[in-house]
Amino acid sequence: MNTRFLEAFVWAARLGSFRTAADKLHITQAAISNRIASLEQDFGTRLFDRDAREIRLTFAGRNLLVYAERMLELCRDMYAANSSPALITGEVRIGVIETIVHTWLIPFLQRVQERYPGIEIQLTSESTRRLHEQLQQGELDIALQTDMLTGDHIRSTGSGAIAMGWAGRAADWPDTGKPYTVAQLAQHPIITMNRGSQPHSALKALCQDEGVQLGRVHCVSSISAIVRLVKAGFGIAVLPLAPLREEIEQGHIALIPCTSSLAPQRIVISYSEDITTEAIQLVAMLACEEAARFSVGLAEEYGA
């Protein structure tokens, strides 16, 4: 029995679509259909009920899925047990939030390249919400983001946090040695990340806890754009502090001390369990290690 046929069957069952399974395996939809048709001929039964909109596993298909997953897992483990890291191959699609792009993404990718030179990385940057959608739809293998995600064949691990705080144009916020209250800071125009993001949610939660009414809040999807707006004096920002390190050291942006702390931005590594390759899990483990290392490194600097 050809394991590629089982692979096509398992991914079609998991993703609920021949087209999506074809995209995942980088083959044509016709190839997926042919492989499954061959399995159906081998077992003498239909594995899927098909209509114009969707495919559904038959009773026989559900039974076969259990054995197909076990067989592919065994093949994967057998290969992993007898292969050196340098020989591990595969394509891994990774989605990241922008905070990670500006902090530990490059060291992480360098470690992947050094340890597993045969693994090919595809990278995209999106919001946490969009990354969740792409991971659940089978468009991503790993999501480096901020919220725990659960689901069939998806695993999530918390891997530290990045301190958040207030920042403003250095010329406008000299160091007076005294922290500002949330009420004082809320009188200024505030710039933060998209609605529903952790920085935006942390700002709302802090103001609610302090009984402070928020004034003007400008939501911007790009950290780079927020930095430019702050440097231009457009407002003060609430965002993860680590991406600001260079601007702070150069004296362009100042941290604004506050009497109350913002909740840190969590980092969560979520990945799809792939029974055909160990590449995804290995890369996810490296991401967990790099995120934890980065968080520990920042703990003393920003009081995280």
CSV table of N, CA and C in Angstrom, one decimal, residues 75-151:
chain,number,residue,atom,x,y,z
A,75,CYS,N,5.5,5.4,10.4
A,75,CYS,CA,6.4,5.7,9.3
A,75,CYS,C,7.3,7.0,9.7
A,76,ARG,N,6.6,8.0,10.2
A,76,ARG,CA,7.3,9.2,10.6
A,76,ARG,C,8.3,8.9,11.7
A,77,ASP,N,7.8,8.2,12.8
A,77,ASP,CA,8.7,7.9,13.9
A,77,ASP,C,9.9,7.0,13.5
A,78,MET,N,9.6,6.1,12.6
A,78,MET,CA,10.7,5.2,12.1
A,78,MET,C,11.8,6.1,11.3
A,79,TYR,N,11.3,7.0,10.5
A,79,TYR,CA,12.2,7.8,9.8
A,79,TYR,C,13.0,8.7,10.7
A,80,ALA,N,12.3,9.3,11.7
A,80,ALA,CA,13.0,10.2,12.7
A,80,ALA,C,14.0,9.5,13.5
A,81,ALA,N,13.7,8.3,13.9
A,81,ALA,CA,14.7,7.5,14.7
A,81,ALA,C,15.9,7.2,14.0
A,82,ASN,N,15.9,7.2,12.7
A,82,ASN,CA,17.1,6.7,11.9
A,82,ASN,C,17.6,7.8,11.0
A,83,SER,N,17.3,9.1,11.3
A,83,SER,CA,17.8,10.2,10.5
A,83,SER,C,18.5,11.2,11.3
A,84,SER,N,19.6,11.7,10.8
A,84,SER,CA,20.3,12.8,11.5
A,84,SER,C,19.6,14.1,11.3
A,85,PRO,N,19.7,15.1,12.2
A,85,PRO,CA,19.0,16.4,12.0
A,85,PRO,C,19.3,17.0,10.6
A,86,ALA,N,20.5,16.8,10.1
A,86,ALA,CA,20.9,17.4,8.8
A,86,ALA,C,20.1,16.8,7.6
A,87,LEU,N,19.5,15.6,7.8
A,87,LEU,CA,18.8,14.9,6.7
A,87,LEU,C,17.3,15.2,6.8
A,88,ILE,N,16.8,15.8,7.9
A,88,ILE,CA,15.4,16.1,8.0
A,88,ILE,C,15.0,17.1,7.0
A,89,THR,N,14.0,16.8,6.2
A,89,THR,CA,13.5,17.8,5.2
A,89,THR,C,12.0,18.1,5.4
A,90,GLY,N,11.6,19.0,4.6
A,90,GLY,CA,10.1,19.4,4.7
A,90,GLY,C,10.0,20.9,4.6
A,91,GLU,N,8.8,21.3,4.3
A,91,GLU,CA,8.4,22.7,4.2
A,91,GLU,C,7.5,23.0,5.4
A,92,VAL,N,7.8,24.1,6.1
A,92,VAL,CA,7.1,24.5,7.3
A,92,VAL,C,6.6,25.9,7.1
A,93,ARG,N,5.3,26.1,7.2
A,93,ARG,CA,4.7,27.4,7.0
A,93,ARG,C,4.4,28.0,8.3
A,94,ILE,N,5.1,29.2,8.6
A,94,ILE,CA,5.0,29.8,9.9
A,94,ILE,C,4.4,31.2,9.8
A,95,GLY,N,3.4,31.5,10.7
A,95,GLY,CA,2.8,32.8,10.7
A,95,GLY,C,3.2,33.4,12.1
A,96,VAL,N,3.6,34.7,12.0
A,96,VAL,CA,4.0,35.4,13.2
A,96,VAL,C,3.3,36.8,13.4
A,97,ILE,N,3.2,37.2,14.6
A,97,ILE,CA,2.7,38.5,14.9
A,97,ILE,C,3.9,39.5,14.7
A,98,GLU,N,3.6,40.8,14.6
A,98,GLU,CA,4.6,41.7,14.3
A,98,GLU,C,5.6,41.9,15.4
A,99,THR,N,5.1,41.8,16.7
A,99,THR,CA,6.1,41.9,17.8
A,99,THR,C,7.2,41.0,17.6
A,100,ILE,N,7.0,39.8,17.2
A,100,ILE,CA,8.0,38.8,17.1
A,100,ILE,C,8.9,39.1,15.9
A,101,VAL,N,8.4,39.7,14.8
A,101,VAL,CA,9.2,40.1,13.7
A,101,VAL,C,10.2,41.1,14.1
A,102,HIS,N,9.9,41.9,15.1
A,102,HIS,CA,10.8,43.0,15.5
A,102,HIS,C,11.7,42.6,16.7
A,103,THR,N,11.6,41.3,17.1
A,103,THR,CA,12.3,40.9,18.3
A,103,THR,C,13.2,39.6,18.0
A,104,TRP,N,12.6,38.4,18.3
A,104,TRP,CA,13.4,37.2,18.2
A,104,TRP,C,13.2,36.4,17.0
A,105,LEU,N,12.6,36.9,15.9
A,105,LEU,CA,12.4,36.1,14.7
A,105,LEU,C,13.7,35.7,14.1
A,106,ILE,N,14.6,36.6,13.9
A,106,ILE,CA,15.8,36.4,13.2
A,106,ILE,C,16.7,35.3,13.9
A,107,PRO,N,16.9,35.5,15.2
A,107,PRO,CA,17.7,34.4,15.9
A,107,PRO,C,17.0,33.0,15.8
A,108,PHE,N,15.7,33.0,15.9
A,108,PHE,CA,15.0,31.8,15.7
A,108,PHE,C,15.2,31.1,14.4
A,109,LEU,N,15.0,31.9,13.3
A,109,LEU,CA,15.2,31.3,12.0
A,109,LEU,C,16.7,30.9,11.7
A,110,GLN,N,17.6,31.6,12.3
A,110,GLN,CA,19.0,31.2,12.2
A,110,GLN,C,19.3,29.9,12.9
A,111,ARG,N,18.6,29.6,14.0
A,111,ARG,CA,18.8,28.4,14.7
A,111,ARG,C,18.2,27.2,13.9
A,112,VAL,N,17.0,27.5,13.3
A,112,VAL,CA,16.4,26.5,12.4
A,112,VAL,C,17.3,26.1,11.3
A,113,GLN,N,17.9,27.1,10.7
A,113,GLN,CA,18.8,26.9,9.5
A,113,GLN,C,20.0,26.1,9.9
A,114,GLU,N,20.6,26.5,11.1
A,114,GLU,CA,21.8,25.8,11.5
A,114,GLU,C,21.5,24.3,11.9
A,115,ARG,N,20.4,24.1,12.6
A,115,ARG,CA,20.2,22.7,13.1
A,115,ARG,C,19.5,21.8,12.0
A,116,TYR,N,18.6,22.4,11.2
A,116,TYR,CA,17.9,21.6,10.2
A,116,TYR,C,18.0,22.3,8.9
A,117,PRO,N,19.2,22.2,8.2
A,117,PRO,CA,19.4,22.9,7.0
A,117,PRO,C,18.5,22.4,5.8
A,118,GLY,N,17.9,21.2,6.0
A,118,GLY,CA,17.0,20.7,4.9
A,118,GLY,C,15.6,21.1,5.0
A,119,ILE,N,15.2,21.9,6.1
A,119,ILE,CA,13.8,22.3,6.3
A,119,ILE,C,13.7,23.7,5.6
A,120,GLU,N,12.7,23.8,4.8
A,120,GLU,CA,12.4,25.1,4.0
A,120,GLU,C,11.3,25.8,4.8
A,121,ILE,N,11.5,27.1,5.0
A,121,ILE,CA,10.5,27.9,5.8
A,121,ILE,C,9.8,28.9,4.8
A,122,GLN,N,8.5,28.9,5.0
A,122,GLN,CA,7.6,29.9,4.4
A,122,GLN,C,7.1,30.8,5.5
A,123,LEU,N,7.1,32.1,5.4
A,123,LEU,CA,6.8,33.0,6.5
A,123,LEU,C,5.8,34.0,6.1
A,124,THR,N,4.9,34.3,7.0
A,124,THR,CA,3.9,35.4,6.8
A,124,THR,C,3.7,36.1,8.2
A,125,SER,N,3.3,37.3,8.1
A,125,SER,CA,3.0,38.1,9.3
A,125,SER,C,1.6,38.6,9.3
A,126,GLU,N,0.8,38.3,10.4
A,126,GLU,CA,-0.6,38.6,10.5
A,126,GLU,C,-1.0,38.9,11.9
A,127,SER,N,-2.2,39.3,12.2
A,127,SER,CA,-2.7,39.4,13.5
A,127,SER,C,-2.9,38.0,14.1
A,128,THR,N,-3.0,38.0,15.5
A,128,THR,CA,-3.3,36.7,16.1
A,128,THR,C,-4.6,36.1,15.6
A,129,ARG,N,-5.6,36.9,15.5
A,129,ARG,CA,-6.9,36.3,15.0
A,129,ARG,C,-6.8,35.7,13.7
A,130,ARG,N,-6.1,36.4,12.8
A,130,ARG,CA,-5.9,35.8,11.4
A,130,ARG,C,-5.1,34.6,11.4
A,131,LEU,N,-4.0,34.6,12.2
A,131,LEU,CA,-3.2,33.4,12.3
A,131,LEU,C,-3.9,32.2,12.8
A,132,HIS,N,-4.8,32.4,13.8
A,132,HIS,CA,-5.7,31.3,14.3
A,132,HIS,C,-6.5,30.7,13.1
A,133,GLU,N,-7.1,31.6,12.3
A,133,GLU,CA,-7.9,31.1,11.2
A,133,GLU,C,-7.1,30.3,10.2
A,134,GLN,N,-5.9,30.8,9.9
A,134,GLN,CA,-5.1,30.1,8.9
A,134,GLN,C,-4.6,28.8,9.4
A,135,LEU,N,-4.3,28.7,10.7
A,135,LEU,CA,-3.9,27.4,11.3
A,135,LEU,C,-5.0,26.4,11.3
A,136,GLN,N,-6.2,26.8,11.7
A,136,GLN,CA,-7.3,26.0,11.7
A,136,GLN,C,-7.8,25.5,10.3
A,137,GLN,N,-7.5,26.3,9.3
A,137,GLN,CA,-7.9,26.0,8.0
A,137,GLN,C,-6.8,25.2,7.2
A,138,GLY,N,-5.7,24.9,7.9
A,138,GLY,CA,-4.7,24.2,7.3
A,138,GLY,C,-3.8,25.0,6.4
A,139,GLU,N,-3.8,26.3,6.4
A,139,GLU,CA,-3.0,27.2,5.6
A,139,GLU,C,-1.6,27.5,6.3
A,140,LEU,N,-1.5,27.2,7.6
A,140,LEU,CA,-0.3,27.4,8.3
A,140,LEU,C,0.0,26.1,9.1
A,141,ASP,N,1.3,25.9,9.4
A,141,ASP,CA,1.7,24.8,10.2
A,141,ASP,C,2.0,25.2,11.6
A,142,ILE,N,2.5,26.4,11.8
A,142,ILE,CA,2.9,27.0,13.1
A,142,ILE,C,2.5,28.4,13.2
A,143,ALA,N,1.9,28.8,14.3
A,143,ALA,CA,1.6,30.2,14.5
A,143,ALA,C,2.3,30.7,15.8
A,144,LEU,N,3.0,31.8,15.7
A,144,LEU,CA,3.7,32.4,16.8
A,144,LEU,C,2.9,33.6,17.2
A,145,GLN,N,2.1,33.6,18.2
A,145,GLN,CA,1.2,34.6,18.5
A,145,GLN,C,0.9,34.8,20.0
A,146,THR,N,-0.3,35.2,20.4
A,146,THR,CA,-0.5,35.6,21.8
A,146,THR,C,-1.5,34.9,22.5
A,147,ASP,N,-2.4,34.0,21.9
A,147,ASP,CA,-3.5,33.4,22.6
A,147,ASP,C,-3.5,31.9,22.4
A,148,MET,N,-3.8,31.2,23.5
A,148,MET,CA,-3.9,29.7,23.4
A,148,MET,C,-5.0,29.3,22.4
A,149,LEU,N,-4.7,28.3,21.6
A,149,LEU,CA,-5.6,27.8,20.5
A,149,LEU,C,-5.7,26.3,20.7
A,150,THR,N,-6.9,25.9,20.8
A,150,THR,CA,-7.2,24.4,20.9
A,150,THR,C,-8.0,24.0,19.7
A,151,GLY,N,-7.9,22.7,19.4
A,151,GLY,CA,-8.7,22.1,18.3
A,151,GLY,C,-8.1,20.8,18.0
